[in-house]
Structures are given as structure tokens and as C-alpha cells.
Coordinates of C-alpha atoms in Angstrom, one line a residue:
X1 CA 6.4 98.5 17.8
X2 CA 3.5 96.4 18.5
X3 CA 4.3 92.6 18.4
X4 CA 1.9 90.5 16.3
X5 CA -0.2 88.2 18.4
X6 CA -0.4 84.4 17.6
X7 CA -3.7 82.7 17.2
X8 CA -3.3 79.4 18.9
X9 CA -6.5 78.1 17.4
X10 CA -5.2 78.8 13.8
X11 CA -2.0 76.8 14.4
X12 CA -4.0 73.9 15.8
X13 CA -6.2 74.0 12.8
X14 CA -3.2 74.0 10.5
X15 CA -1.7 71.1 12.3
X16 CA -4.9 69.1 12.4
X17 CA -5.1 68.2 8.7
X18 CA -1.5 67.0 8.7
X19 CA -2.2 64.8 11.7
X20 CA -5.4 63.5 10.2
X21 CA -3.6 62.7 7.0
X22 CA -0.9 60.8 8.9
X23 CA -3.5 59.0 10.9
X24 CA -5.4 58.0 7.7
X25 CA -2.2 56.8 6.0
X26 CA -1.4 54.8 9.1
X27 CA -4.9 53.4 9.3
X28 CA -4.8 52.5 5.5
X29 CA -1.6 50.7 5.9
X30 CA -3.0 48.5 8.7
X31 CA -6.1 47.8 6.7
X32 CA -4.2 46.8 3.6
X33 CA -1.8 44.4 5.5
X34 CA -3.0 40.7 5.1
X35 CA -2.5 38.5 8.0
X36 CA -1.0 35.0 7.6
X37 CA -4.2 33.4 9.0
X38 CA -6.3 35.3 6.3
X39 CA -4.0 34.0 3.6
X40 CA -4.2 30.5 5.0
X41 CA -8.0 30.5 5.1
X42 CA -8.2 32.0 1.6
X43 CA -5.9 29.3 0.3
X44 CA -8.0 26.5 2.0
X45 CA -11.2 28.1 0.7
X46 CA -10.0 28.1 -2.8
X47 CA -8.9 24.5 -2.6
X48 CA -12.3 23.5 -1.3
X49 CA -14.0 25.4 -4.0
X50 CA -11.8 23.9 -6.8
X51 CA -12.3 20.4 -5.4
X52 CA -16.0 20.8 -5.4
X53 CA -16.0 22.3 -8.9
X54 CA -13.9 19.5 -10.2
X55 CA -16.2 16.9 -8.7
X56 CA -19.2 18.8 -10.2
X57 CA -17.6 18.7 -13.6
X58 CA -16.9 15.0 -13.2
X59 CA -20.6 14.2 -12.7
X60 CA -21.6 16.8 -15.3
X61 CA -20.5 14.3 -18.0
X62 CA -21.3 11.0 -16.4
X63 CA -20.7 8.8 -19.5
X64 CA -17.3 10.2 -20.4
X65 CA -16.2 10.3 -16.8
X66 CA -17.3 6.7 -16.2
X67 CA -15.5 5.4 -19.3
X68 CA -12.3 7.1 -18.2
X69 CA -12.6 5.8 -14.6
X70 CA -13.4 2.3 -15.9
X71 CA -10.2 2.3 -18.1
X72 CA -8.2 3.3 -15.1
X73 CA -10.0 0.6 -13.0
X74 CA -9.2 -2.2 -15.5
X75 CA -5.5 -1.1 -15.6
X76 CA -5.3 -1.2 -11.8
X77 CA -7.3 -4.3 -11.3
X78 CA -4.9 -6.6 -13.2
X79 CA -1.8 -6.0 -11.0
X80 CA -4.0 -5.8 -7.9
X81 CA -5.5 -9.2 -8.7
X82 CA -2.1 -10.7 -9.2
X83 CA -0.8 -9.3 -5.9
X84 CA -3.9 -10.6 -4.1
X85 CA -3.5 -14.0 -5.7
X86 CA 0.1 -14.2 -4.6
X87 CA -1.0 -13.5 -1.0
X88 CA -3.6 -16.2 -1.2
X89 CA -1.1 -18.6 -2.7
X90 CA 1.3 -18.0 0.2
X91 CA -1.6 -18.6 2.7
X92 CA -2.5 -21.8 0.9
X93 CA 1.0 -23.1 0.9
X94 CA 1.4 -22.3 4.6
X95 CA -1.6 -24.5 5.4
X96 CA -0.6 -27.3 3.1
X97 CA 0.7 -30.6 4.4
X98 CA 3.6 -30.5 1.9
X99 CA 5.1 -27.5 3.6
X100 CA 8.7 -27.6 4.9
X101 CA 9.3 -29.9 7.9
X102 CA 12.3 -30.4 10.2
X103 CA 13.2 -33.8 11.4
X104 CA 14.9 -33.6 14.8
X105 CA 16.6 -36.9 15.8
X106 CA 17.0 -37.1 19.5
X107 CA 19.7 -38.8 21.6
X108 CA 18.9 -42.4 22.3
X109 CA 19.7 -41.8 26.0
X110 CA 17.4 -38.8 26.4
X111 CA 14.9 -39.2 29.2
X112 CA 11.2 -39.0 28.6
X113 CA 10.7 -36.0 30.9
X114 CA 13.5 -34.1 29.2
X115 CA 11.9 -34.8 25.8
X116 CA 8.5 -33.7 27.0
X117 CA 9.9 -30.5 28.4
X118 CA 11.8 -29.8 25.2
X119 CA 8.7 -30.5 23.1
X120 CA 6.6 -28.0 25.2
X121 CA 9.3 -25.4 24.8
X122 CA 9.2 -25.8 21.0
X123 CA 5.4 -25.5 20.9
X124 CA 5.6 -22.2 22.8
X125 CA 8.1 -20.8 20.3
X126 CA 6.6 -18.3 17.9
X127 CA 8.7 -19.7 15.0
X128 CA 7.1 -23.1 15.4
X129 CA 3.6 -23.9 14.2
X130 CA 3.4 -27.6 15.2
X131 CA 5.5 -30.3 16.9
X132 CA 4.8 -34.0 16.7
X133 CA 6.8 -36.6 18.7
X134 CA 7.5 -40.1 17.4
X135 CA 8.8 -42.5 20.0
X136 CA 11.5 -45.1 19.1
X137 CA 8.8 -47.8 19.4
X138 CA 6.5 -46.0 17.0
X139 CA 9.4 -45.4 14.6
X140 CA 10.4 -49.1 14.6
X141 CA 6.8 -50.2 14.0
X142 CA 6.4 -47.8 11.1
X143 CA 9.7 -48.9 9.6
X144 CA 8.8 -52.6 9.9
X145 CA 5.5 -51.9 8.2
X146 CA 6.8 -49.8 5.3
X147 CA 10.1 -51.7 4.6
X148 CA 8.9 -55.3 4.9
X149 CA 11.8 -56.2 7.0
X150 CA 9.9 -57.0 10.1
X151 CA 11.3 -60.5 10.7
X152 CA 14.9 -59.3 10.3
X153 CA 14.3 -56.4 12.7
X154 CA 12.6 -58.6 15.2
X155 CA 15.8 -60.5 15.7
X156 CA 17.7 -57.4 16.9
X157 CA 18.4 -57.3 20.5
X158 CA 17.6 -53.5 20.9
X159 CA 15.8 -50.9 19.0
X160 CA 18.3 -49.0 16.8
X161 CA 16.0 -46.1 16.0
X162 CA 15.9 -42.9 18.1
X163 CA 13.0 -40.7 18.9
X164 CA 12.1 -38.1 16.4
X165 CA 10.5 -34.6 16.7
X166 CA 8.7 -33.5 13.5
X167 CA 8.8 -29.7 13.7
X168 CA 6.6 -27.7 11.3
X169 CA 7.8 -24.1 11.1
X170 CA 5.4 -21.1 11.2
X171 CA 7.2 -19.3 8.4
X172 CA 8.7 -20.8 5.2
X173 CA 11.3 -18.2 4.5
X174 CA 14.7 -19.8 3.7
X175 CA 16.7 -17.7 6.2
X176 CA 14.2 -18.2 9.0
X177 CA 14.2 -22.0 8.4
X178 CA 18.0 -22.1 8.6
X179 CA 18.0 -20.1 11.8
X180 CA 15.4 -22.4 13.4
X181 CA 17.5 -25.5 12.3
X182 CA 20.6 -23.9 13.8
X183 CA 18.8 -23.3 17.2
X184 CA 17.6 -26.9 17.2
X185 CA 21.1 -28.3 16.6
X186 CA 22.4 -26.3 19.6
X187 CA 20.2 -28.4 22.0
X188 CA 21.9 -31.1 24.0
X189 CA 19.0 -33.5 23.3
X190 CA 19.5 -33.5 19.5
X191 CA 21.8 -35.7 17.5
X192 CA 21.0 -34.2 14.1
X193 CA 18.5 -32.0 12.3
X194 CA 17.4 -32.7 8.8
X195 CA 15.8 -30.0 6.6
X196 CA 15.0 -30.6 3.0
X197 CA 15.8 -27.2 1.5
X198 CA 15.1 -28.2 -2.1
X199 CA 11.3 -27.7 -1.8
X200 CA 11.8 -24.5 0.1
X201 CA 14.1 -23.1 -2.6
X202 CA 11.6 -24.0 -5.3
X203 CA 8.8 -22.3 -3.4
X204 CA 11.0 -19.2 -2.8
X205 CA 11.9 -19.0 -6.5
X206 CA 8.3 -19.4 -7.5
X207 CA 7.1 -16.7 -5.0
X208 CA 9.9 -14.3 -6.2
X209 CA 8.9 -14.8 -9.8
X210 CA 5.3 -14.0 -9.0
X211 CA 6.2 -10.9 -7.0
X212 CA 8.5 -9.6 -9.8
X213 CA 5.8 -10.2 -12.4
X214 CA 3.3 -8.4 -10.2
X215 CA 5.7 -5.5 -9.7
X216 CA 6.6 -5.2 -13.4
X217 CA 3.0 -5.4 -14.5
X218 CA 2.0 -2.9 -11.9
X219 CA 4.6 -0.3 -13.0
X220 CA 3.7 -0.8 -16.6
X221 CA 0.0 -0.3 -16.0
X222 CA 0.6 2.6 -13.6
X223 CA 2.3 4.3 -16.5
X224 CA -0.8 3.6 -18.6
X225 CA -3.0 5.2 -16.0
X226 CA -0.9 8.3 -16.0
X227 CA -1.1 8.5 -19.8
X228 CA -4.9 8.1 -19.7
X229 CA -5.2 11.0 -17.2
X230 CA -2.8 13.1 -19.2
X231 CA -4.9 12.8 -22.3
X232 CA -8.1 13.4 -20.4
X233 CA -6.8 16.6 -18.7
X234 CA -5.4 17.8 -22.0
X235 CA -8.9 17.8 -23.4
X236 CA -10.2 19.6 -20.4
X237 CA -7.5 22.3 -20.9
X238 CA -8.4 22.8 -24.5
X239 CA -12.1 23.0 -23.8
X240 CA -11.4 25.8 -21.2
X241 CA -8.8 27.6 -23.2
X242 CA -10.7 30.9 -23.4
X243 CA -11.4 30.8 -19.6
X244 CA -7.7 30.3 -18.9
X245 CA -6.8 33.2 -21.1
X246 CA -9.2 35.5 -19.2
X247 CA -7.9 34.4 -15.8
X248 CA -4.3 35.0 -16.8
X249 CA -5.2 38.5 -18.2
X250 CA -6.6 39.6 -14.9
X251 CA -3.5 38.4 -13.1
X252 CA -4.2 34.8 -12.2
X253 CA -1.1 32.8 -11.3
X254 CA -0.2 29.5 -12.8
X255 CA -0.9 27.8 -9.4
X256 CA -4.4 29.3 -9.5
X257 CA -5.0 28.1 -13.0
X258 CA -3.5 24.7 -12.4
X259 CA -5.5 23.8 -9.3
X260 CA -8.9 22.7 -10.7
X261 CA -7.2 20.4 -13.2
X262 CA -5.1 18.8 -10.5
X263 CA -8.3 18.0 -8.6
X264 CA -9.9 16.7 -11.7
X265 CA -7.0 14.2 -12.1
X266 CA -7.3 13.3 -8.4
X267 CA -11.0 12.5 -8.8
X268 CA -10.5 10.4 -11.9
X269 CA -7.8 8.4 -10.1
X270 CA -9.8 8.0 -6.9
X271 CA -13.0 6.7 -8.6
X272 CA -10.9 4.5 -10.9
X273 CA -9.3 3.0 -7.8
X274 CA -12.6 2.4 -6.1
X275 CA -13.9 0.7 -9.3
X276 CA -10.7 -1.4 -9.4
X277 CA -11.3 -2.6 -5.9
X278 CA -14.9 -3.5 -6.8
X279 CA -13.7 -5.5 -9.8
X280 CA -11.2 -7.4 -7.7
X281 CA -13.9 -8.1 -5.0
X282 CA -16.3 -9.4 -7.6
X283 CA -13.6 -11.6 -9.1
X284 CA -12.8 -13.1 -5.6
X285 CA -16.5 -13.6 -5.0
X286 CA -16.9 -15.6 -8.3
X287 CA -13.8 -17.8 -7.5
X288 CA -14.4 -18.3 -3.8
X289 CA -17.0 -21.1 -4.3
X290 CA -15.0 -23.3 -6.7
X291 CA -11.8 -22.8 -4.6
X292 CA -13.6 -23.8 -1.4
X293 CA -15.0 -26.9 -3.2
X294 CA -11.6 -27.8 -4.4
X295 CA -10.0 -27.4 -1.0
X296 CA -12.8 -29.4 0.7
X297 CA -12.1 -32.3 -1.7
X298 CA -8.6 -32.4 -0.2
X299 CA -9.9 -32.2 3.3
X300 CA -8.9 -28.6 3.8
X301 CA -11.0 -25.6 5.0
X302 CA -9.1 -23.1 3.0
X303 CA -11.0 -20.1 1.6
X304 CA -10.0 -17.2 -0.6
X305 CA -9.2 -14.0 1.2
X306 CA -10.8 -11.0 -0.5
X307 CA -9.7 -7.4 -0.6
X308 CA -10.5 -5.8 2.8
X309 CA -10.8 -2.2 4.0
X310 CA -7.0 -1.8 4.1
X311 CA -6.8 -2.9 0.5
X312 CA -9.5 -0.5 -0.5
X313 CA -7.7 2.4 1.2
X314 CA -4.4 1.6 -0.4
X315 CA -5.8 1.1 -3.8
X316 CA -7.8 4.2 -3.7
X317 CA -5.0 6.4 -2.4
X318 CA -2.5 4.9 -4.9
X319 CA -4.9 5.5 -7.8
X320 CA -5.6 9.1 -6.6
X321 CA -1.9 9.8 -6.5
X322 CA -1.4 8.4 -10.0
X323 CA -4.3 10.6 -11.3
X324 CA -2.7 13.6 -9.6
X325 CA 0.6 12.9 -11.2
X326 CA -1.0 12.5 -14.6
X327 CA -2.8 15.8 -14.2
X328 CA 0.3 17.6 -13.1
X329 CA 2.2 16.4 -16.2
X330 CA -0.6 17.5 -18.5
X331 CA -1.0 20.9 -16.9
X332 CA 2.8 21.6 -16.8
X333 CA 3.0 20.7 -20.5
X334 CA -0.1 22.4 -22.0
X335 CA -0.6 25.5 -19.9
X336 CA 2.7 27.0 -21.2
X337 CA 1.2 27.2 -24.6
X338 CA -1.8 29.3 -23.4
X339 CA -0.5 32.8 -22.7
X340 CA -2.2 36.1 -23.4
X341 CA -0.6 38.3 -26.1

């Protein structure tokens, strides 16, 4: 019997479509796979787009946006002014003649060269701002003049008063003053060290009171800023309710819907912080002249220190963070009620 002959071309043609189909499926799978870098660029691009859109919406209603930012600025300017005032108060106290002073009574037998060397060592110490030496002769002359007992002291055979070093510390913290006094007592040239801690303690209590008041007021008004942003973003959500429903109907995630409102809160907080810095700077400018005149009447060159660049960055960043938190609270609460049925 005649064997049937195979057509090699027909088999090849039959196998070709299957191979092409497998190749197309493989090619389609590669095309549909999204790389991590593509996702990253898409995520960044959407963030840039939403930030620009939120900024455009901010300036689209300048009056309403300015009023909201001004309310935030006033709430932030109060604790910021108090904190800046505490810093200027501490600077003023540090340069005042009534600041703490240590009286170091030296041994009567101490040599002048040793006293001079000890004085220079103290002046090079970072914890010491100023050192003044009163010799036994100067101490006796001042005592005779102030006490009115000059004739009685003149009859003494020898000067009973020792030399004294008046040490003005660089820092007025109570613990640092006690450490400095302890180091001075360890010297072989000193008989005793006298430090009046009553003034230091009163100053420390006053400073602590101001700091706690500033902190409490800051926390209270920060909560007020968050509530202002929550109310503002809630109105934005209600105005865009239909848009949010459409986005969720086509598969938009909560993160996608949330993002523009978060950037709106961030812009409100940032511009509020910048306005708060401007208000504080204007206040310092108005007070700097009278304060300088008052200081000059006491023979001091003290001047108010205004809010610098670091203060601007800190206030702006903190306000932006508060605005972001307020927007997050508003979105988390009100977006749940907007769901397509």
C-alpha cells in the first residue's frame, strides 16, 4: 500500500499560528507589566499636579483664602510673640548688672603672681563671662568709705580683709552656677565662695512660668488652627461632592480623592505661618525703638532681637504641618459619607 506523504510546509503553517499566539500573549504580558519606576513617576506626577491645583484654587478665591490664612496667622502669632519675648527677656537679663555674681574670697597668704594666673584661667573658662579682682587694699578703702569706720580701722595693725574675685557667670542656670561654685571652691587659693541663689531661683521660676504659659497657649491655639482648617476643608469637600462621586464611580481610591484636600490644608497652614511671621516682625519693629530708648537711659546698648530666617522656617513648617493635620482630620471624617450607591 502506498504510504501517505507528509507536507512539511502544511505542518509548519499549522504550528505558526500557535507560535504567533504564544508570542503575542507573551508580548502582551510584558507590555501590561508596570515597572516600579513608572509607578514612582506617576505618583510624583500626581502629587505635583494636585499641589498645583490646590494652589490655584487657593488664589481663585483670594478674599476667602486670605481671611482663613489671617485667622491662622493671628492664632500662631500670639504664642510665637510670647516665645520670642521670653528669648529677648533672657538676653536682657544676661546683660543686666543685677545678674548672679560669685564672690571668691582668696587666701590672705596668696601671692600676687598666683592670683593673676588664677584670674587669667578663669577668664579663659567658657562658663565665665567676666572676672574682676579687688585687692585687699581696695577692699579696705571701700569698706572704710561705706561703713564710716575709717578711724577705727586705721588703728588696726594689719589689713584684715582678703582679696576678692568677682566672677560673673556666662549662664544663669541654677545647676550650672552650682557647678561653677563647686569648681571654684576646689582651688587652693580660695577660702570661700559666696553665691546668692535667691535671685537666681526667682529668675528661674519666672522663666519657667513664662515658658509654660507660652507652651500652654501654643497648644491651645494650635488646636484652634486645626479646627479652622477642618471647617475650611469640610466646605471644600461639600462643594466638590459631585466630583468626588464621579471619581469614586470610575474607581478612584480614597488616597486619590484625599490628596488635593491635603494639599489645600498644607497651603492654608503655610501661608498662615508666613503671615504670622510677618505680624511678629512688624510688632518687633514697632517696639524696637522704645525698647532701645529705655535701654539707653540705663546706659545699655540692648536691642530687641527680631524673628530671623530660622524662625521663619520653623513657623512656616509648623503651620504647614498643622494645616495638613487639620485637612487629614476633615477628609477622614467627611469622605466616608460620600459613597456612590
